[in-house]
Amino acid sequence: MANIQELLESGVHFGHLTRKWNPNMAPYIYTERNGVHIIDLYKTSAKIDEAKEALKKIANSGRKILFVATKKQAKDIVAEKSKSVNMPYITERWPGGMLTNFVTIRKAVKKMASIDRMKQDGSFDALSKREKLQINRQREKLEKNLGSIADMTRLPGALFVIDVKKEHIAIAEAQKLNIPIFAMVDTNSDPRPIDFVIPANDDASKSIDKVLSYVTEAISEGLADRKADKEKAKTEKETESKKVEEVKTEEAK
């Protein structure tokens, strides 16, 4: 299980002021101290384990997990952790229709790739100074908003969100498409739209870092298992082919 002491040291248990609470978070609240709600870390630990198991399976199936965190204190952590397991992420503004209008988003990503090709094949050099400037600006804008999802060729297998209040548009889109939603949910948020709730402090960078380290560790395990399964299948196939060849050789004799 996720280590309670580690969660405590990372401040995962600190909720919001009691007057800002969402009553639907009541089952995950242990007590209140100095007007602040304290999250029950035993429940957090159990929920992290539940989420880890599910995320490991998704990663093992070969589908992508899209991380979403546009709040300042989460951006860099999410970008770093997602990259470590080769998963897509959104840390700038959520592009409306990112999931529900995925075809249009893919077109924008392809536009980015075509600009890169122009630069490689030399056709970019033939443009005027003004055209080059316009294309470079367009490329920078696309990179900022969509660069991290350039390799996402189909809809993700799951969404991992930090701050469900801030990322409500992303959650609404995932719900429409029945994409499982994992999220760090603080005491001021509604956990009901979330499939895998991790009750936790979603404001402190230490807390975000700690929860994500557990999450990405599980994804990494899922990816490693997938790789091992592929290699095993390949070896078995090669062994089978070898046997067939040996039989054929014997018969030819």
Coordinates of N, CA and C in Angstrom, one line a residue:
M1 N 0.8 -1.2 0.0 CA 0.0 0.0 0.0 C 0.9 1.2 0.0
A2 N 0.3 2.3 -0.5 CA 1.0 3.6 -0.5 C 1.3 4.0 1.0
N3 N 2.5 4.3 1.2 CA 3.0 4.6 2.6 C 2.4 5.8 3.3
I4 N 1.7 5.5 4.4 CA 1.0 6.6 5.1 C 1.9 7.7 5.6
Q5 N 3.1 7.3 6.1 CA 4.1 8.2 6.6 C 4.6 9.2 5.5
E6 N 4.8 8.6 4.3 CA 5.3 9.4 3.1 C 4.2 10.4 2.7
L7 N 3.0 9.9 2.7 CA 1.8 10.8 2.4 C 1.7 12.0 3.4
L8 N 1.9 11.6 4.6 CA 1.8 12.6 5.7 C 2.9 13.7 5.6
E9 N 4.1 13.2 5.3 CA 5.3 14.1 5.2 C 5.1 15.0 4.0
S10 N 4.4 14.5 2.9 CA 4.2 15.4 1.7 C 3.0 16.3 1.8
G11 N 2.3 16.2 3.0 CA 1.2 17.1 3.2 C -0.1 16.8 2.3
V12 N -0.2 15.5 2.0 CA -1.3 15.0 1.2 C -2.6 15.2 1.9
H13 N -2.5 15.2 3.3 CA -3.7 15.2 4.1 C -4.4 16.6 4.3
F14 N -3.7 17.6 3.9 CA -4.3 19.0 4.1 C -5.4 19.3 3.1
G15 N -6.6 19.5 3.6 CA -7.7 19.9 2.7 C -7.9 21.4 2.6
H16 N -9.0 21.8 2.3 CA -9.3 23.3 2.2 C -10.0 23.7 3.5
L17 N -10.2 25.0 3.6 CA -11.0 25.6 4.7 C -12.3 24.9 4.8
T18 N -12.8 24.6 6.0 CA -14.1 23.9 6.2 C -15.2 24.6 5.5
R19 N -15.2 25.9 5.5 CA -16.4 26.6 4.8 C -16.4 26.5 3.3
K20 N -15.3 26.0 2.7 CA -15.2 25.8 1.3 C -15.4 24.4 0.9
W21 N -15.8 23.5 1.8 CA -15.9 22.1 1.5 C -17.0 21.7 0.6
N22 N -16.9 20.6 -0.1 CA -18.0 20.0 -0.8 C -18.5 18.8 0.0
P23 N -19.8 18.8 0.4 CA -20.3 17.8 1.3 C -20.1 16.3 0.7
N24 N -20.0 16.2 -0.6 CA -19.8 14.9 -1.2 C -18.4 14.3 -0.9
M25 N -17.5 15.1 -0.3 CA -16.2 14.6 0.1 C -16.2 14.1 1.5
A26 N -17.3 14.2 2.2 CA -17.5 13.8 3.6 C -16.9 12.4 3.9
P27 N -17.1 11.4 3.1 CA -16.5 10.1 3.4 C -15.0 10.0 3.4
Y28 N -14.4 11.0 2.8 CA -12.9 11.0 2.8 C -12.2 11.9 3.8
I29 N -13.1 12.6 4.6 CA -12.5 13.5 5.6 C -12.4 12.9 7.0
Y30 N -11.2 13.0 7.6 CA -11.0 12.4 8.9 C -11.4 13.3 10.0
T31 N -11.0 14.6 9.9 CA -11.4 15.5 11.0 C -11.2 16.9 10.5
E32 N -11.4 17.9 11.4 CA -11.0 19.3 11.0 C -10.1 19.9 12.1
R33 N -9.1 20.7 11.6 CA -8.2 21.3 12.5 C -8.0 22.7 12.2
N34 N -8.1 23.6 13.1 CA -8.0 25.0 12.9 C -8.8 25.5 11.7
G35 N -10.0 25.0 11.5 CA -10.8 25.5 10.4 C -10.4 24.9 9.1
V36 N -9.6 23.9 9.1 CA -9.1 23.2 7.8 C -9.5 21.7 7.9
H37 N -10.0 21.2 6.8 CA -10.4 19.8 6.8 C -9.1 18.9 6.6
I38 N -9.1 17.8 7.3 CA -7.9 16.9 7.2 C -8.5 15.6 6.5
I39 N -7.8 15.2 5.5 CA -8.2 14.1 4.7 C -7.7 12.8 5.4
D40 N -8.5 11.8 5.3 CA -8.2 10.4 5.9 C -7.2 9.7 5.0
L41 N -5.9 9.7 5.4 CA -4.9 9.1 4.6 C -4.9 7.6 4.4
Y42 N -5.6 6.9 5.3 CA -5.8 5.5 5.1 C -6.7 5.3 3.9
K43 N -7.7 6.1 3.7 CA -8.6 6.0 2.5 C -7.8 6.5 1.3
T44 N -7.0 7.5 1.4 CA -6.1 7.9 0.3 C -5.2 6.8 -0.2
S45 N -4.6 6.1 0.8 CA -3.7 5.1 0.5 C -4.4 3.9 -0.3
A46 N -5.6 3.6 0.2 CA -6.4 2.5 -0.4 C -6.8 2.9 -1.8
K47 N -7.2 4.2 -2.0 CA -7.6 4.7 -3.3 C -6.4 4.7 -4.3
I48 N -5.2 5.1 -3.8 CA -4.0 5.1 -4.7 C -3.8 3.7 -5.2
D49 N -3.9 2.7 -4.3 CA -3.7 1.3 -4.7 C -4.7 0.9 -5.8
E50 N -5.9 1.3 -5.6 CA -7.0 0.9 -6.5 C -6.7 1.5 -7.9
A51 N -6.3 2.8 -7.9 CA -6.0 3.5 -9.1 C -4.7 2.9 -9.8
K52 N -3.7 2.6 -9.0 CA -2.5 2.0 -9.5 C -2.8 0.7 -10.3
E53 N -3.6 -0.2 -9.7 CA -4.0 -1.4 -10.3 C -4.6 -1.2 -11.7
A54 N -5.6 -0.3 -11.7 CA -6.3 0.0 -12.9 C -5.4 0.6 -14.0
L55 N -4.6 1.6 -13.6 CA -3.7 2.2 -14.5 C -2.6 1.3 -15.1
K56 N -2.2 0.3 -14.3 CA -1.2 -0.7 -14.7 C -1.8 -1.5 -15.9
K57 N -3.1 -1.9 -15.7 CA -3.8 -2.7 -16.7 C -4.0 -1.9 -18.0
I58 N -4.3 -0.6 -17.9 CA -4.5 0.3 -19.1 C -3.1 0.4 -19.8
A59 N -2.1 0.6 -19.1 CA -0.7 0.8 -19.7 C -0.3 -0.5 -20.4
N60 N -0.6 -1.7 -19.7 CA -0.3 -3.0 -20.2 C -1.1 -3.3 -21.5
S61 N -2.3 -2.7 -21.7 CA -3.1 -2.9 -22.9 C -2.6 -2.1 -24.1
G62 N -1.6 -1.2 -23.8 CA -1.0 -0.4 -24.9 C -1.7 0.9 -25.2
R63 N -2.7 1.2 -24.3 CA -3.4 2.5 -24.5 C -2.8 3.6 -23.7
K64 N -3.0 4.8 -24.1 CA -2.4 6.0 -23.5 C -3.2 6.5 -22.3
I65 N -2.5 7.1 -21.4 CA -3.2 7.8 -20.3 C -2.8 9.3 -20.4
L66 N -3.9 10.1 -20.6 CA -3.6 11.5 -20.8 C -3.7 12.3 -19.5
F67 N -2.6 12.9 -19.1 CA -2.5 13.7 -17.9 C -2.9 15.1 -18.1
V68 N -3.8 15.7 -17.2 CA -4.3 17.1 -17.4 C -4.0 17.9 -16.1
A69 N -3.2 18.9 -16.2 CA -3.0 19.8 -15.1 C -2.5 21.2 -15.6
T70 N -3.4 22.1 -15.6 CA -3.0 23.5 -16.1 C -2.7 24.4 -15.0
K71 N -2.8 24.0 -13.7 CA -2.5 24.9 -12.6 C -1.0 25.0 -12.4
K72 N -0.6 26.2 -12.1 CA 0.8 26.6 -12.0 C 1.7 25.6 -11.2
Q73 N 1.3 25.2 -10.0 CA 2.1 24.4 -9.2 C 2.2 22.9 -9.6
A74 N 1.3 22.5 -10.6 CA 1.3 21.1 -11.0 C 2.0 20.9 -12.4
K75 N 2.0 22.0 -13.2 CA 2.5 21.9 -14.6 C 3.8 21.2 -14.8
D76 N 4.9 21.7 -14.2 CA 6.2 21.1 -14.4 C 6.3 19.6 -13.9
I77 N 5.6 19.4 -12.7 CA 5.6 18.0 -12.2 C 5.0 17.0 -13.1
V78 N 3.8 17.4 -13.6 CA 3.0 16.6 -14.6 C 3.8 16.4 -15.9
A79 N 4.4 17.4 -16.4 CA 5.2 17.3 -17.6 C 6.3 16.3 -17.4
E80 N 7.0 16.4 -16.3 CA 8.2 15.6 -16.0 C 7.8 14.1 -15.8
K81 N 6.8 13.9 -15.0 CA 6.3 12.5 -14.7 C 5.7 11.9 -15.9
S82 N 4.9 12.6 -16.7 CA 4.3 12.0 -17.9 C 5.4 11.6 -18.9
K83 N 6.4 12.5 -19.1 CA 7.5 12.1 -20.0 C 8.2 10.9 -19.6
S84 N 8.4 10.7 -18.3 CA 9.2 9.6 -17.7 C 8.5 8.2 -18.1
V85 N 7.2 8.2 -18.4 CA 6.5 7.0 -18.8 C 6.0 7.1 -20.2
N86 N 6.4 8.1 -20.9 CA 6.1 8.3 -22.3 C 4.5 8.5 -22.5
M87 N 3.9 9.2 -21.7 CA 2.5 9.5 -21.8 C 2.2 10.9 -22.2
P88 N 1.1 11.1 -22.9 CA 0.7 12.5 -23.3 C 0.2 13.4 -22.1
Y89 N 0.4 14.7 -22.2 CA -0.1 15.5 -21.2 C -0.5 16.9 -21.7
I90 N -1.4 17.5 -21.0 CA -1.9 18.9 -21.3 C -1.6 19.8 -20.1
T91 N -0.6 20.7 -20.2 CA -0.3 21.6 -19.1 C -0.6 23.1 -19.4
E92 N -0.9 23.3 -20.7 CA -1.3 24.7 -21.0 C -2.9 24.7 -21.0
R93 N -3.5 25.7 -21.7 CA -4.9 25.7 -21.7 C -5.5 24.4 -22.3
W94 N -6.6 23.9 -21.8 CA -7.3 22.7 -22.4 C -7.9 23.1 -23.7
P95 N -7.5 22.5 -24.8 CA -8.1 22.8 -26.1 C -9.5 22.3 -26.2
G96 N -10.5 23.1 -26.2 CA -11.9 22.7 -26.3 C -12.1 21.7 -27.4
G97 N -12.8 20.6 -27.1 CA -13.0 19.6 -28.1 C -11.8 18.6 -28.3
M98 N -10.9 18.8 -27.4 CA -9.7 17.9 -27.4 C -10.0 16.4 -27.5
L99 N -11.1 16.0 -26.9 CA -11.6 14.6 -26.9 C -12.8 14.5 -27.8
T100 N -13.8 15.3 -27.6 CA -15.0 15.2 -28.4 C -14.9 15.6 -29.8
N101 N -13.8 16.4 -30.2 CA -13.6 16.7 -31.6 C -12.1 16.4 -31.9
F102 N -11.8 15.1 -31.6 CA -10.4 14.6 -31.7 C -9.9 14.7 -33.1
V103 N -10.7 14.6 -34.1 CA -10.3 14.6 -35.5 C -9.7 16.0 -35.9
T104 N -10.3 17.0 -35.4 CA -9.8 18.4 -35.7 C -8.5 18.6 -35.0
I105 N -8.4 18.1 -33.8 CA -7.1 18.2 -33.0 C -6.0 17.5 -33.7
R106 N -6.3 16.3 -34.3 CA -5.3 15.5 -35.0 C -4.9 16.3 -36.3
K107 N -5.8 17.0 -36.9 CA -5.5 17.8 -38.1 C -4.4 18.9 -37.7
A108 N -4.6 19.5 -36.5 CA -3.7 20.5 -36.1 C -2.3 19.9 -35.8
V109 N -2.3 18.7 -35.3 CA -1.0 18.0 -35.0 C -0.3 17.7 -36.3
K110 N -1.1 17.3 -37.3 CA -0.6 17.0 -38.6 C 0.0 18.2 -39.3
K111 N -0.6 19.4 -39.1 CA -0.2 20.6 -39.6 C 1.2 20.9 -39.1
M112 N 1.4 20.6 -37.8 CA 2.7 20.8 -37.1 C 3.8 19.9 -37.8
A113 N 3.4 18.7 -38.1 CA 4.3 17.7 -38.7 C 4.7 18.2 -40.2
S114 N 3.7 18.8 -40.9 CA 3.9 19.2 -42.2 C 4.9 20.4 -42.3
I115 N 4.8 21.3 -41.3 CA 5.7 22.4 -41.2 C 7.1 21.9 -41.0
D116 N 7.2 20.9 -40.1 CA 8.6 20.3 -39.8 C 9.1 19.7 -41.1
R117 N 8.3 19.0 -41.9 CA 8.7 18.4 -43.2 C 9.2 19.5 -44.1
M118 N 8.5 20.6 -44.2 CA 8.9 21.8 -45.0 C 10.3 22.2 -44.7
K119 N 10.6 22.3 -43.4 CA 11.9 22.7 -43.0 C 13.0 21.7 -43.3
Q120 N 12.6 20.4 -43.4 CA 13.6 19.4 -43.7 C 13.8 19.3 -45.2
D121 N 12.8 19.4 -46.0 CA 13.0 19.2 -47.4 C 13.4 20.5 -48.2
G122 N 13.5 21.6 -47.4 CA 14.0 22.9 -48.1 C 13.0 23.8 -48.6
S123 N 11.7 23.3 -48.7 CA 10.6 24.2 -49.3 C 10.4 25.4 -48.4
F124 N 10.7 25.3 -47.1 CA 10.5 26.4 -46.2 C 11.5 27.6 -46.5
D125 N 12.7 27.3 -47.0 CA 13.7 28.3 -47.3 C 13.2 29.1 -48.5
A126 N 12.4 28.6 -49.4 CA 11.9 29.3 -50.6 C 10.9 30.4 -50.3
L127 N 10.3 30.4 -49.1 CA 9.3 31.3 -48.7 C 9.9 32.7 -48.4
S128 N 9.0 33.7 -48.4 CA 9.4 35.1 -48.1 C 9.6 35.2 -46.6
K129 N 10.3 36.2 -46.2 CA 10.6 36.5 -44.8 C 9.3 36.5 -43.9
R130 N 8.3 37.2 -44.5 CA 7.1 37.4 -43.8 C 6.3 36.0 -43.6
E131 N 6.3 35.2 -44.7 CA 5.7 33.9 -44.6 C 6.4 33.0 -43.6
K132 N 7.7 33.1 -43.6 CA 8.5 32.3 -42.6 C 8.1 32.6 -41.2
L133 N 8.0 33.9 -41.0 CA 7.7 34.4 -39.6 C 6.3 33.9 -39.2
Q134 N 5.3 34.0 -40.1 CA 3.9 33.6 -39.8 C 3.9 32.1 -39.5
I135 N 4.6 31.3 -40.3 CA 4.6 29.8 -40.1 C 5.3 29.5 -38.8
N136 N 6.4 30.2 -38.5 CA 7.1 29.9 -37.3 C 6.3 30.2 -36.1
R137 N 5.5 31.3 -36.1 CA 4.6 31.7 -35.0 C 3.5 30.6 -34.9
Q138 N 3.0 30.2 -36.0 CA 1.9 29.1 -36.0 C 2.5 27.8 -35.4
R139 N 3.7 27.5 -35.8 CA 4.3 26.3 -35.2 C 4.6 26.3 -33.7
E140 N 5.0 27.5 -33.3 CA 5.2 27.7 -31.8 C 4.0 27.6 -31.0
K141 N 2.9 28.2 -31.6 CA 1.6 28.1 -30.9 C 1.1 26.7 -30.8
L142 N 1.2 26.0 -31.9 CA 0.7 24.6 -31.9 C 1.6 23.7 -31.0
E143 N 2.9 24.0 -31.0 CA 3.8 23.2 -30.1 C 3.4 23.4 -28.6
K144 N 3.2 24.7 -28.3 CA 2.8 25.0 -26.9 C 1.6 24.3 -26.4
N145 N 0.5 24.3 -27.3 CA -0.7 23.8 -26.9 C -0.9 22.3 -27.1
L146 N -0.2 21.8 -28.2 CA -0.4 20.4 -28.6 C 0.8 19.5 -28.7
G147 N 2.0 20.1 -28.5 CA 3.2 19.4 -28.6 C 3.3 18.1 -27.9
S148 N 2.8 18.1 -26.6 CA 2.9 16.9 -25.8 C 1.9 15.8 -26.2
I149 N 1.0 16.1 -27.1 CA 0.1 15.0 -27.5 C 0.3 14.6 -29.0
A150 N 1.4 15.0 -29.6 CA 1.7 14.8 -31.0 C 1.7 13.3 -31.3
D151 N 2.1 12.5 -30.4 CA 2.1 11.0 -30.6 C 0.8 10.3 -30.3
M152 N -0.2 11.0 -29.9 CA -1.4 10.4 -29.5 C -2.3 10.3 -30.7
T153 N -2.3 9.1 -31.4 CA -3.0 8.9 -32.6 C -4.5 8.5 -32.5
R154 N -4.8 8.1 -31.2 CA -6.2 7.8 -31.0 C -6.6 8.3 -29.6
L155 N -7.9 8.2 -29.3 CA -8.4 8.7 -28.0 C -7.7 7.9 -26.8
P156 N -7.4 8.6 -25.7 CA -6.7 7.9 -24.6 C -7.6 6.9 -24.0
G157 N -6.9 5.9 -23.3 CA -7.6 4.9 -22.6 C -8.1 5.4 -21.2
A158 N -7.5 6.5 -20.8 CA -7.9 7.1 -19.5 C -7.4 8.5 -19.4
L159 N -8.0 9.3 -18.4 CA -7.6 10.7 -18.2 C -7.2 10.7 -16.7
F160 N -6.0 11.4 -16.4 CA -5.6 11.6 -15.1 C -5.6 13.1 -14.8
V161 N -6.4 13.6 -13.9 CA -6.6 15.0 -13.7 C -6.2 15.5 -12.3
I162 N -5.6 16.6 -12.3 CA -5.2 17.3 -11.0 C -6.0 18.5 -10.9
D163 N -6.9 18.6 -9.9 CA -7.9 19.7 -9.7 C -9.1 19.6 -10.6
V164 N -10.1 18.9 -10.1 CA -11.3 18.6 -10.9 C -12.1 19.8 -11.2
K165 N -12.0 20.8 -10.3 CA -12.8 22.1 -10.5 C -12.2 22.8 -11.6
K166 N -10.9 22.9 -11.7 CA -10.2 23.7 -12.7 C -10.3 23.0 -14.1
E167 N -10.3 21.7 -14.1 CA -10.3 20.9 -15.4 C -11.7 20.4 -15.7
H168 N -12.8 21.1 -15.3 CA -14.1 20.6 -15.5 C -14.5 20.3 -16.9
I169 N -13.9 21.1 -17.9 CA -14.2 20.9 -19.3 C -13.7 19.6 -19.8
A170 N -12.5 19.3 -19.4 CA -11.8 18.0 -19.7 C -12.6 16.8 -19.2
I171 N -13.1 17.0 -18.0 CA -13.9 15.9 -17.3 C -15.2 15.7 -18.0
A172 N -15.8 16.8 -18.4 CA -17.1 16.7 -19.1 C -16.9 16.0 -20.5
E173 N -15.9 16.3 -21.2 CA -15.6 15.6 -22.5 C -15.3 14.1 -22.3
A174 N -14.5 13.8 -21.3 CA -14.2 12.4 -21.0 C -15.5 11.6 -20.6
Q175 N -16.4 12.2 -19.8 CA -17.6 11.6 -19.5 C -18.5 11.3 -20.7
K176 N -18.6 12.2 -21.6 CA -19.4 12.1 -22.8 C -18.9 10.9 -23.6
L177 N -17.6 10.6 -23.6 CA -17.1 9.5 -24.4 C -16.8 8.2 -23.6
N178 N -17.2 8.3 -22.3 CA -17.0 7.1 -21.4 C -15.6 6.7 -21.2
I179 N -14.7 7.8 -21.2 CA -13.3 7.5 -20.9 C -13.1 7.5 -19.4
P180 N -12.5 6.5 -18.8 CA -12.3 6.5 -17.3 C -11.5 7.7 -16.8
I181 N -12.0 8.3 -15.7 CA -11.3 9.4 -15.2 C -10.7 9.1 -13.8
F182 N -9.4 9.4 -13.7 CA -8.7 9.2 -12.5 C -8.4 10.7 -12.0
A183 N -8.5 11.0 -10.7 CA -8.2 12.3 -10.3 C -7.8 12.5 -8.9
M184 N -6.9 13.5 -8.6 CA -6.6 13.9 -7.2 C -7.8 14.8 -6.9
V185 N -8.5 14.5 -5.9 CA -9.7 15.3 -5.5 C -9.6 15.9 -4.1
D186 N -9.6 17.2 -4.1 CA -9.5 17.9 -2.8 C -10.8 18.1 -2.1
T187 N -10.8 18.6 -0.9 CA -12.1 18.6 -0.1 C -13.1 19.7 -0.6
N188 N -12.7 20.5 -1.5 CA -13.6 21.6 -2.1 C -14.2 21.1 -3.4
S189 N -14.0 19.9 -3.8 CA -14.4 19.4 -5.1 C -15.5 18.3 -5.0
D190 N -16.2 18.1 -6.1 CA -17.2 17.0 -6.2 C -16.6 15.8 -6.8
P191 N -16.5 14.7 -6.0 CA -15.9 13.5 -6.5 C -16.8 12.6 -7.4
R192 N -18.1 13.0 -7.5 CA -19.0 12.1 -8.2 C -18.8 11.8 -9.6
P193 N -18.3 12.8 -10.4 CA -18.0 12.4 -11.8 C -16.7 11.6 -12.1
I194 N -16.0 11.4 -11.0 CA -14.7 10.7 -11.1 C -14.8 9.2 -10.9
D195 N -14.2 8.4 -11.8 CA -14.3 7.0 -11.6 C -13.3 6.4 -10.6
F196 N -12.1 7.0 -10.5 CA -11.1 6.6 -9.5 C -10.7 7.9 -8.8
V197 N -11.3 8.0 -7.6 CA -11.0 9.2 -6.8 C -9.8 9.0 -5.9
I198 N -8.8 9.9 -5.9 CA -7.7 9.9 -5.0 C -7.9 11.1 -4.1
P199 N -8.5 11.0 -2.9 CA -8.6 12.2 -2.0 C -7.3 12.7 -1.6
A200 N -7.0 13.9 -2.0 CA -5.6 14.4 -1.7 C -5.6 15.9 -1.9
N201 N -4.6 16.5 -1.3 CA -4.3 18.0 -1.4 C -3.8 18.2 -2.8
D202 N -4.6 18.9 -3.6 CA -4.2 19.2 -5.0 C -3.6 20.5 -5.3
D203 N -3.2 21.2 -4.2 CA -2.6 22.5 -4.3 C -1.1 22.6 -4.0
A204 N -0.6 21.7 -3.2 CA 0.8 21.7 -2.8 C 1.6 20.8 -3.8
S205 N 2.7 21.4 -4.3 CA 3.5 20.6 -5.3 C 4.1 19.3 -4.7
K206 N 4.4 19.3 -3.4 CA 5.0 18.1 -2.7 C 4.0 17.0 -2.8
S207 N 2.7 17.4 -2.5 CA 1.6 16.4 -2.5 C 1.4 15.8 -3.9
I208 N 1.3 16.7 -4.9 CA 1.1 16.3 -6.3 C 2.2 15.4 -6.7
D209 N 3.5 15.8 -6.4 CA 4.6 15.0 -6.8 C 4.6 13.6 -6.2
K210 N 4.2 13.5 -4.9 CA 4.1 12.2 -4.2 C 3.1 11.3 -4.8
V211 N 1.9 11.8 -5.0 CA 0.8 11.0 -5.6 C 1.2 10.5 -7.0
L212 N 1.7 11.4 -7.8 CA 2.1 11.1 -9.2 C 3.3 10.1 -9.2
S213 N 4.1 10.1 -8.2 CA 5.2 9.1 -8.3 C 4.7 7.7 -8.1
Y214 N 3.6 7.5 -7.3 CA 3.0 6.2 -7.1 C 2.3 5.8 -8.4
V215 N 1.6 6.8 -9.0 CA 0.8 6.5 -10.2 C 1.7 6.2 -11.4
T216 N 2.8 6.9 -11.6 CA 3.7 6.7 -12.8 C 4.5 5.4 -12.6
E217 N 4.7 5.0 -11.3 CA 5.4 3.8 -11.0 C 4.6 2.6 -11.5
A218 N 3.3 2.7 -11.3 CA 2.3 1.6 -11.7 C 2.3 1.5 -13.2
I219 N 2.2 2.7 -13.9 CA 2.2 2.8 -15.3 C 3.5 2.1 -15.9
S220 N 4.6 2.5 -15.3 CA 5.9 1.9 -15.7 C 5.9 0.4 -15.6
E221 N 5.3 -0.1 -14.5 CA 5.2 -1.6 -14.3 C 4.4 -2.2 -15.4
G222 N 3.3 -1.6 -15.7 CA 2.4 -2.1 -16.8 C 3.1 -2.1 -18.2
L223 N 3.9 -1.1 -18.4 CA 4.6 -1.0 -19.7 C 5.7 -2.1 -19.8
A224 N 6.4 -2.3 -18.6 CA 7.4 -3.3 -18.6 C 6.8 -4.7 -18.8
D225 N 5.7 -4.9 -18.2 CA 5.0 -6.3 -18.3 C 4.6 -6.5 -19.8
R226 N 4.1 -5.4 -20.4 CA 3.7 -5.5 -21.8 C 4.9 -5.8 -22.7
K227 N 6.0 -5.2 -22.4 CA 7.3 -5.4 -23.2 C 7.7 -6.9 -23.0
A228 N 7.7 -7.4 -21.8 CA 8.1 -8.7 -21.4 C 7.2 -9.7 -22.1
D229 N 5.9 -9.5 -22.1 CA 4.9 -10.4 -22.8 C 5.2 -10.4 -24.3
K230 N 5.5 -9.3 -24.9 CA 5.8 -9.2 -26.3 C 7.0 -10.1 -26.7
E231 N 8.1 -9.9 -25.9 CA 9.3 -10.6 -26.1 C 9.2 -12.1 -25.9
K232 N 8.3 -12.5 -24.9 CA 8.0 -13.9 -24.7 C 7.3 -14.5 -25.9
A233 N 6.3 -13.8 -26.4 CA 5.6 -14.2 -27.5 C 6.5 -14.4 -28.8
K234 N 7.4 -13.4 -28.9 CA 8.3 -13.5 -30.0 C 9.2 -14.7 -30.0
T235 N 9.8 -14.9 -28.8 CA 10.7 -16.1 -28.5 C 9.9 -17.4 -28.8
E236 N 8.7 -17.5 -28.3 CA 7.9 -18.7 -28.6 C 7.6 -18.9 -30.0
K237 N 7.4 -17.8 -30.8 CA 7.1 -17.9 -32.2 C 8.4 -18.4 -32.9
E238 N 9.5 -17.8 -32.5 CA 10.8 -18.2 -33.2 C 11.1 -19.7 -32.9
T239 N 10.8 -20.1 -31.6 CA 11.1 -21.5 -31.3 C 10.2 -22.5 -32.1
E240 N 8.9 -22.1 -32.3 CA 7.9 -22.8 -33.1 C 8.4 -22.9 -34.5
S241 N 8.9 -21.8 -35.1 CA 9.3 -21.8 -36.5 C 10.5 -22.7 -36.6
K242 N 11.4 -22.7 -35.6 CA 12.6 -23.5 -35.7 C 12.2 -25.0 -35.7
K243 N 11.2 -25.4 -34.8 CA 10.8 -26.8 -34.8 C 10.2 -27.2 -36.1
V244 N 9.4 -26.3 -36.7 CA 8.8 -26.6 -38.0 C 9.9 -26.9 -39.1
E245 N 10.9 -26.0 -39.1 CA 12.0 -26.1 -40.0 C 12.8 -27.4 -39.8
E246 N 13.0 -27.8 -38.5 CA 13.7 -29.1 -38.2 C 12.9 -30.3 -38.7
V247 N 11.6 -30.2 -38.5 CA 10.7 -31.3 -39.0 C 10.8 -31.4 -40.5
K248 N 10.7 -30.3 -41.2 CA 10.8 -30.3 -42.7 C 12.1 -30.8 -43.2
T249 N 13.2 -30.5 -42.5 CA 14.5 -31.0 -42.8 C 14.6 -32.5 -42.7
E250 N 14.0 -33.0 -41.5 CA 14.0 -34.4 -41.3 C 13.3 -35.2 -42.4
E251 N 12.1 -34.6 -42.7 CA 11.2 -35.2 -43.8 C 11.9 -35.3 -45.1
A252 N 12.7 -34.2 -45.4 CA 13.4 -34.1 -46.7 C 14.5 -35.2 -46.8
K253 N 15.1 -35.6 -45.6 CA 16.1 -36.6 -45.6 C 15.5 -38.0 -46.0

